[in-house]
Amino acid sequence: MLSPSPSEPQTPSPRRQAVLGAVLALMVEEGDQLTMDAVARRASCSKETLYKWFGDRDGLLTATVQWQAAQVRADRYDGQALDVASLRESLEAFAATWLSVIASETSVALNRIAIGHAAARKSNLGGIVLSNGRFAIGERLKPVLEAGRAAGLLAFEDSEEAFRTFFGLVGRDIQIRLLLGDALGLDEAAIAGEAERAVAQFLALHGRAPSNP
Amino acid sequence: MLSPSPSEPQTPSPRRQAVLGAVLALMVEEGDQLTMDAVARRASCSKETLYKWFGDRDGLLTATVQWQAAQVRADRYDGQALDVASLRESLEAFAATWLSVIASETSVALNRIAIGHAAARKSNLGGIVLSNGRFAIGERLKPVLEAGRAAGLLAFEDSEEAFRTFFGLVGRDIQIRLLLGDALGLDEAAIAGEAERAVAQFLALHGRAPSNP
DNA sequence: TAGAAGCCGAACCGTACGGTACGGTACGGA
DNA sequence: TCCGTACCGTACCGTACGGTTCGGCTTCTA
């Protein structure tokens, strides 16, 4: 693990959010070589303001990543999955949400930038993305899995390990292909299909339903 | 899919290989912000030569990626897996090799750079890495899977889909974590363990051995 | 109505880096 | 012995970009 989830800076002012939104849009369009000039132009603000508000380029990027990460983890699945149907439903919803996140242009752009920074050992965008992505979702899913186990519907020893398997079954080669620029068109229906398949496989491995005594 | 496997340029001269090796080393150390100056210094050659040989910075990077990719796909598993034990063994060897590749510093550095280029929509490093990594390994593994199916040991409809599941079970969250700078220390033993676990899960899903009628 | 604060836009500075030019050396062939 | 080729090392050029400065406009407060 890289960084313990970073201290949440309270939501920025609307004006700042507009700036961060501009950064995000530019990230999607231009990748990491977005310039401070471009940001200022896009956000109709002066570079001076950017530097006053965010310190330097890295600060701006970090703020953007944190802000966007906060957007994502909105919904919450309280995991009282009592029967296998509702458990399956929860898991599928989880998988579908997660897939549509990692398939979104924003997520791809963000991850690319964070990876670039990890390469340069600059700042800690990688850690931020990781703790708001992979680890955050793990912490959200584990209670569901544990509830499933408590209800006798799932069998596993380590919920972290079970989650990693779930992660692999859902994501497969999708994220790396998107990051590398492969344009696999994942529409809503495809995502639903993937989610269903992944959950079926996960239940085949860890399920304990009547059909899997 | 991005690019049909690129036309293989025959192995470069030893001198050029030395240069490419220097680039590779610098990629690992510095990430994408390796400079032409640094390469020239490291390889004890003049920048003029670099430009004469490789055209421009992009050409140098591309040549390096292609060269390194050629190194990787050396071994070959001819998949006459007759019994379940040898099939399992083949799959485990496959998984372990693949894991040690994606966990290597070189692979991480290369993927990071290719991802950066995909972000900038420059050149096609992403396509090259993809077709020499993810797709190349797919083409190598599928015959094994199909042999297993022919021998009645595996059950699946689409070998591409089966491979993707295998890929997910093996890689799980490892590659993305490494790319983002998470330092999960994967030693030989851990890799072997991961490979064994992944294959066991894969066989649980697609196996047809006596234990899984 | 004067001042202060916050911000925009534009000009500016320094530097890093891609790419080029050039002098100097080693070597192989006539 | 002389020339051509290939290369190294270094100096150089142009530009892009991070960061700073400054003049002027608006808004708020007294």
XYZ file of C-alpha atoms (C1' of nucleotides) in Angstrom:
486
model
C 0.000 0.000 0.000
C 1.259 3.454 -0.746
C -0.471 6.148 1.169
C -3.013 6.016 3.914
C -6.048 7.699 2.420
C -5.050 11.333 2.243
C -6.651 13.901 4.482
C -9.736 15.073 2.702
C -9.579 18.760 1.847
C -13.142 20.036 2.137
C -14.877 20.708 -1.155
C -13.272 23.595 -3.014
C -15.196 26.762 -3.819
C -17.314 26.720 -6.978
C -14.793 28.858 -8.779
C -12.024 26.457 -7.915
C -14.141 23.548 -8.949
C -14.558 25.215 -12.316
C -10.788 25.408 -12.599
C -10.389 21.789 -11.579
C -13.012 20.845 -14.102
C -11.020 22.597 -16.782
C -7.927 20.704 -15.738
C -9.819 17.457 -15.882
C -11.121 18.221 -19.350
C -7.633 19.092 -20.527
C -6.254 15.937 -18.994
C -8.692 13.947 -21.047
C -7.885 15.852 -24.200
C -4.172 16.396 -23.889
C -2.838 13.880 -21.456
C -0.045 14.916 -19.181
C 1.372 17.605 -21.412
C -1.315 20.031 -20.468
C 0.308 23.378 -19.789
C -0.439 25.903 -17.105
C -1.112 28.356 -19.900
C -3.730 26.080 -21.373
C -5.392 25.642 -18.015
C -5.486 29.375 -17.407
C -6.930 29.987 -20.833
C -9.513 27.241 -20.515
C -10.579 28.301 -17.068
C -10.444 32.002 -17.901
C -8.230 32.763 -15.020
C -4.716 34.052 -14.699
C -1.727 31.904 -14.083
C -1.047 34.016 -11.048
C -4.272 32.787 -9.539
C -3.428 29.210 -10.346
C -0.138 29.505 -8.545
C -1.669 31.343 -5.627
C -4.355 28.706 -5.212
C -2.466 25.529 -5.913
C 1.170 26.329 -5.345
C 2.618 24.752 -8.429
C 1.770 22.470 -11.312
C 1.997 19.427 -9.138
C -0.331 20.916 -6.581
C -2.863 21.655 -9.265
C -2.704 18.117 -10.582
C -2.938 16.666 -7.120
C -5.915 18.815 -6.241
C -7.629 17.743 -9.431
C -7.041 14.092 -8.805
C -8.293 14.354 -5.247
C -11.329 16.296 -6.277
C -12.265 13.870 -9.006
C -11.645 10.908 -6.734
C -14.079 12.374 -4.259
C -16.736 12.539 -6.964
C -16.511 8.863 -7.698
C -17.032 7.279 -4.358
C -20.527 8.534 -3.943
C -22.806 5.565 -3.863
C -22.780 2.996 -1.162
C -24.020 -0.532 -1.086
C -25.003 -1.570 2.394
C -24.439 -5.207 2.216
C -27.266 -6.927 3.972
C -27.457 -9.494 1.219
C -29.732 -12.000 2.797
C -30.315 -14.353 -0.056
C -28.207 -15.364 -2.957
C -30.236 -13.334 -5.421
C -29.701 -10.038 -3.665
C -26.065 -10.858 -3.055
C -25.609 -11.555 -6.721
C -27.388 -8.332 -7.511
C -25.148 -6.348 -5.203
C -22.057 -7.852 -6.666
C -23.200 -7.238 -10.196
C -24.025 -3.642 -9.436
C -20.612 -3.270 -7.906
C -18.888 -4.797 -10.872
C -20.841 -2.729 -13.355
C -20.142 0.508 -11.524
C -16.509 -0.271 -11.239
C -16.257 -1.188 -14.891
C -17.953 1.949 -16.048
C -15.573 3.959 -13.905
C -12.408 2.396 -15.239
C -13.760 2.570 -18.771
C -14.526 6.265 -18.527
C -12.295 8.692 -20.330
C -11.688 10.571 -17.124
C -10.496 7.545 -15.263
C -8.233 6.523 -18.099
C -6.738 9.993 -18.326
C -6.280 10.235 -14.578
C -4.668 6.858 -14.282
C -2.337 7.635 -17.147
C -1.182 10.807 -15.520
C -0.762 9.164 -12.157
C 1.261 6.412 -13.794
C 3.447 8.964 -15.498
C 4.109 10.601 -12.182
C 4.856 7.294 -10.550
C 7.422 6.756 -13.274
C 9.057 10.081 -12.532
C 8.765 9.435 -8.804
C 7.227 12.888 -8.589
C 4.532 13.705 -6.060
C 2.218 10.895 -5.099
C -0.567 10.863 -7.605
C -0.161 7.132 -7.934
C -0.825 6.657 -4.265
C -3.831 8.925 -4.364
C -5.382 7.216 -7.336
C -4.692 3.843 -5.835
C -6.188 4.626 -2.474
C -9.246 6.228 -4.005
C -9.637 3.555 -6.637
C -8.449 0.052 -6.042
C -8.264 0.309 -2.238
C -11.398 2.349 -1.715
C -13.435 -0.101 -3.693
C -11.889 -2.939 -1.781
C -12.951 -1.429 1.497
C -16.429 -0.961 0.148
C -16.784 -4.419 -1.240
C -15.339 -6.388 1.636
C -18.285 -5.761 3.955
C -20.567 -7.113 1.269
C -18.464 -10.218 0.930
C -18.312 -10.668 4.659
C -22.039 -10.274 4.978
C -22.393 -12.929 2.310
C -20.135 -15.215 4.269
C -21.964 -14.528 7.492
C -25.180 -15.484 5.741
C -23.578 -18.729 4.654
C -23.662 -17.776 1.005
C -19.950 -17.360 0.434
C -16.904 -19.254 1.498
C -13.456 -17.754 1.700
C -10.748 -17.274 4.247
C -9.344 -13.848 3.605
C -11.686 -11.147 2.393
C -8.788 -9.203 0.914
C -7.835 -12.216 -1.173
C -11.418 -12.811 -2.161
C -11.718 -9.229 -3.229
C -8.570 -9.435 -5.336
C -10.018 -12.412 -7.149
C -13.216 -10.530 -7.730
C -11.168 -7.605 -9.006
C -9.336 -9.820 -11.449
C -12.465 -11.493 -12.721
C -14.155 -8.174 -13.302
C -11.304 -6.211 -14.760
C -9.430 -8.921 -16.640
C -7.453 -7.213 -19.404
C -9.731 -4.237 -19.749
C -7.898 -1.582 -17.802
C -4.455 -2.242 -19.194
C -5.795 -2.299 -22.725
C -7.545 1.001 -22.265
C -4.498 2.552 -20.682
C -2.387 1.439 -23.602
C -4.789 3.024 -26.025
C -6.762 0.038 -27.210
C -10.206 1.305 -28.092
C -12.426 -1.519 -27.007
C -15.866 0.013 -27.189
C -17.471 -0.929 -23.912
C -21.059 0.200 -23.962
C -23.620 -0.158 -21.224
C -24.772 -3.549 -22.421
C -21.275 -4.959 -22.693
C -20.518 -3.770 -19.196
C -23.624 -5.438 -17.846
C -22.617 -8.629 -19.602
C -19.119 -8.510 -18.189
C -20.444 -7.866 -14.715
C -22.828 -10.770 -14.914
C -20.142 -13.118 -16.177
C -17.651 -12.024 -13.538
C -20.121 -12.488 -10.716
C -21.167 -15.882 -11.988
C -17.527 -16.953 -12.031
C -16.889 -15.488 -8.610
C -19.856 -17.340 -7.186
C -18.692 -20.513 -8.844
C -15.425 -20.135 -6.967
C -16.640 -18.835 -3.644
C -20.343 -19.429 -3.613
C -22.041 -21.773 -1.196
C -25.547 -21.672 -2.491
C -27.631 -24.867 -2.530
C -26.343 -25.461 -6.038
C -22.827 -25.382 -4.635
C -22.955 -27.225 -1.351
C -6.963 -4.459 -31.159
C -4.551 -1.778 -32.092
C -1.851 -2.884 -34.434
C -1.280 -6.132 -36.223
C 2.036 -7.300 -34.854
C 4.512 -4.870 -36.389
C 6.944 -6.004 -39.013
C 9.938 -7.336 -37.150
C 13.064 -5.345 -37.907
C 15.910 -7.863 -37.866
C 18.107 -7.755 -34.793
C 20.069 -4.522 -34.614
C 23.859 -4.500 -34.694
C 25.643 -5.083 -31.389
C 26.520 -1.419 -31.160
C 22.915 -0.437 -31.597
C 21.850 -3.018 -29.096
C 24.216 -1.412 -26.629
C 22.510 1.902 -27.262
C 19.076 0.364 -26.855
C 20.236 -1.263 -23.670
C 21.276 2.113 -22.356
C 17.881 3.512 -23.240
C 16.206 0.665 -21.435
C 18.302 1.202 -18.351
C 17.494 4.888 -18.390
C 13.823 4.166 -18.853
C 13.902 2.104 -15.710
C 15.791 4.745 -13.800
C 14.270 7.941 -15.085
C 10.953 7.108 -16.601
C 9.856 8.983 -19.654
C 11.860 12.082 -18.945
C 15.038 10.498 -20.160
C 16.819 12.973 -22.386
C 18.663 12.401 -25.597
C 21.681 13.888 -23.883
C 21.489 11.328 -21.132
C 21.190 8.505 -23.633
C 24.191 9.745 -25.586
C 26.239 10.068 -22.442
C 25.218 6.663 -21.114
C 25.826 4.931 -24.411
C 29.016 6.859 -25.108
C 27.828 7.970 -28.474
C 27.030 11.322 -29.987
C 23.550 12.681 -30.310
C 24.177 13.045 -33.994
C 24.527 9.297 -34.239
C 21.333 8.751 -32.311
C 19.459 10.960 -34.735
C 21.090 9.356 -37.734
C 20.200 5.878 -36.532
C 16.777 6.392 -35.086
C 15.417 9.521 -36.686
C 14.110 11.230 -33.592
C 13.350 10.663 -29.963
C 10.204 8.765 -30.774
C 12.037 6.500 -33.161
C 14.573 5.701 -30.492
C 11.884 4.859 -27.987
C 10.001 2.755 -30.477
C 13.110 0.845 -31.463
C 13.838 0.180 -27.821
C 10.364 -1.080 -27.093
C 10.398 -3.340 -30.117
C 13.802 -4.682 -29.290
C 12.924 -5.422 -25.693
C 9.618 -6.975 -26.694
C 11.490 -9.349 -28.951
C 13.605 -10.473 -25.994
C 10.616 -11.500 -23.947
C 8.820 -13.883 -26.174
C 11.531 -16.478 -26.183
C 10.190 -19.635 -24.621
C 7.426 -21.690 -26.069
C 5.134 -24.192 -24.501
C 4.012 -26.806 -26.958
C 0.782 -27.740 -25.468
C 0.432 -31.470 -25.742
C -1.023 -31.549 -22.302
C -2.260 -35.084 -22.159
C -3.246 -35.415 -18.564
C -4.520 -32.940 -16.065
C -1.223 -32.839 -14.201
C 0.821 -31.744 -17.170
C -1.847 -29.296 -18.212
C -1.816 -27.775 -14.782
C 1.929 -27.644 -14.920
C 1.895 -25.883 -18.268
C -0.589 -23.356 -17.072
C 1.312 -22.708 -13.893
C 4.532 -22.210 -15.775
C 2.749 -19.841 -18.072
C 1.278 -17.871 -15.232
C 4.539 -17.690 -13.365
C 6.457 -16.499 -16.413
C 3.871 -13.921 -17.191
C 3.825 -12.667 -13.629
C 7.561 -12.355 -13.438
C 7.501 -10.398 -16.671
C 4.885 -7.887 -15.582
C 6.533 -7.577 -12.200
C 9.933 -6.807 -13.682
C 11.207 -3.277 -13.506
C 11.716 -3.243 -17.237
C 8.170 -4.193 -17.992
C 6.817 -1.649 -15.577
C 8.975 1.087 -17.057
C 8.087 0.127 -20.603
C 4.397 -0.013 -19.924
C 4.499 3.328 -18.185
C 6.159 4.952 -21.138
C 3.821 3.342 -23.607
C 0.885 4.520 -21.535
C 2.257 8.022 -21.495
C 2.517 7.977 -25.245
C -0.975 6.618 -25.604
C -2.123 9.574 -23.533
C -0.380 12.003 -25.865
C -1.627 10.067 -28.871
C 1.957 10.105 -30.061
C 3.443 7.224 -32.022
C 2.115 3.781 -31.251
C 4.089 2.447 -28.364
C 0.872 1.380 -26.729
C -0.011 -0.797 -29.674
C 3.429 -2.313 -29.784
C 3.492 -3.146 -26.110
C 0.008 -4.542 -26.308
C 0.655 -6.771 -29.269
C 3.905 -8.062 -27.831
C 2.488 -8.445 -24.344
C -1.167 -9.111 -23.807
C -1.894 -10.336 -27.341
C 1.285 -12.288 -27.885
C 0.757 -14.207 -24.701
C -2.818 -14.833 -25.658
C -1.780 -16.372 -28.920
C 0.709 -18.538 -27.119
C -1.658 -19.703 -24.457
C -4.690 -20.426 -26.580
C -3.178 -23.510 -28.225
C -2.533 -24.905 -24.782
C -6.110 -24.270 -23.766
C -7.412 -25.791 -26.958
C -5.242 -28.840 -26.536
C -6.659 -29.184 -23.056
C -10.132 -28.986 -24.431
C -9.359 -31.498 -27.155
C -8.128 -33.855 -24.483
C -11.375 -33.419 -22.611
C -9.701 -31.679 -19.714
C -11.135 -28.222 -20.216
C -14.512 -26.869 -21.130
C -15.079 -23.479 -22.688
C -16.649 -22.054 -25.770
C -14.388 -19.240 -26.852
C -10.679 -19.619 -26.277
C -10.221 -15.857 -26.357
C -12.713 -15.465 -23.550
C -11.176 -18.300 -21.613
C -7.799 -16.682 -21.987
C -9.102 -13.365 -20.736
C -10.414 -15.046 -17.637
C -7.087 -16.702 -17.107
C -5.426 -13.351 -17.571
C -7.648 -11.776 -14.950
C -7.139 -14.559 -12.442
C -3.392 -14.381 -12.835
C -2.886 -10.649 -12.941
C -5.674 -9.482 -10.637
C -4.650 -6.092 -9.292
C -0.942 -6.636 -9.606
C -0.125 -4.782 -12.786
C -2.113 -1.662 -12.067
C -0.669 -1.436 -8.584
C 2.855 -1.728 -9.878
C 2.212 0.824 -12.585
C 0.874 3.246 -10.013
C 3.980 2.842 -7.919
C 2.777 0.454 -5.270
C 5.788 -1.547 -4.192
C 4.328 -4.954 -3.563
C 7.402 -7.103 -3.192
C 6.701 -10.093 -5.403
C 9.485 -12.582 -4.972
C 9.893 -15.922 -6.701
C 7.942 -17.764 -4.058
C 5.050 -15.342 -4.071
C 4.840 -15.587 -7.831
C 4.751 -19.353 -7.673
C 1.996 -19.151 -5.116
C -0.018 -16.731 -7.211
C 0.401 -18.916 -10.261
C -0.737 -21.987 -8.408
C -3.775 -20.229 -6.983
C -4.736 -18.753 -10.345
C -4.503 -22.076 -12.125
C -6.486 -23.817 -9.428
C -9.215 -21.222 -9.815
C -9.112 -21.424 -13.562
C -9.452 -25.186 -13.445
C -12.304 -24.860 -11.015
C -14.083 -22.734 -13.576
C -13.128 -24.498 -16.769
C -11.748 -27.829 -15.708
C -13.369 -31.114 -16.579
C -11.191 -33.486 -14.655
C -12.775 -36.467 -12.879
C -13.033 -34.278 -9.783
C -15.069 -31.849 -11.868
C -17.375 -33.929 -14.044
C -15.266 58.561 -2.867
C -11.038 56.665 -1.315
C -8.724 52.728 -0.403
C -7.900 47.743 -0.262
C -8.327 43.080 -1.980
C -8.904 39.794 -5.503
C -8.338 38.659 -9.907
C -7.538 38.898 -15.176
C -4.507 39.322 -19.089
C -0.196 39.875 -20.959
C 4.469 40.467 -20.910
C 8.519 38.655 -19.186
C 12.492 35.439 -17.372
C 15.191 31.271 -16.999
C 15.963 26.839 -18.129
C 15.629 22.348 -20.011
C 15.561 19.812 -23.881
C 14.976 18.308 -28.939
C 17.466 18.788 -32.802
C 21.615 20.517 -35.742
C 26.349 21.814 -36.937
C 31.067 21.269 -36.677
C 35.819 20.088 -35.476
C 38.563 16.106 -34.441
C 39.875 11.132 -34.542
C 40.136 6.259 -35.965
C 40.052 3.158 -39.697
C 39.663 0.827 -44.143
C 40.579 0.894 -48.941
C 43.175 2.676 -53.226
C 50.122 8.316 -48.144
C 45.833 10.211 -49.043
C 40.832 10.196 -49.098
C 36.171 8.876 -47.523
C 33.321 7.076 -43.964
C 31.750 6.594 -39.493
C 31.735 8.122 -35.337
C 32.575 10.950 -30.777
C 32.326 15.198 -28.117
C 30.852 19.667 -27.681
C 28.969 23.843 -28.745
C 25.063 25.858 -30.421
C 20.038 27.225 -31.740
C 15.068 27.578 -31.123
C 11.257 26.775 -28.607
C 8.144 25.376 -25.144
C 6.910 25.757 -20.692
C 7.026 26.564 -15.427
C 6.969 30.338 -12.734
C 7.012 35.682 -11.722
C 5.779 40.420 -12.262
C 2.879 44.157 -13.238
C -0.762 47.174 -14.893
C -5.474 47.641 -14.800
C -10.315 46.356 -13.764
C -14.010 45.127 -10.632
C -16.087 44.671 -6.138
C -16.413 45.346 -1.467
C -16.041 48.289 2.620
C -16.006 52.651 5.085
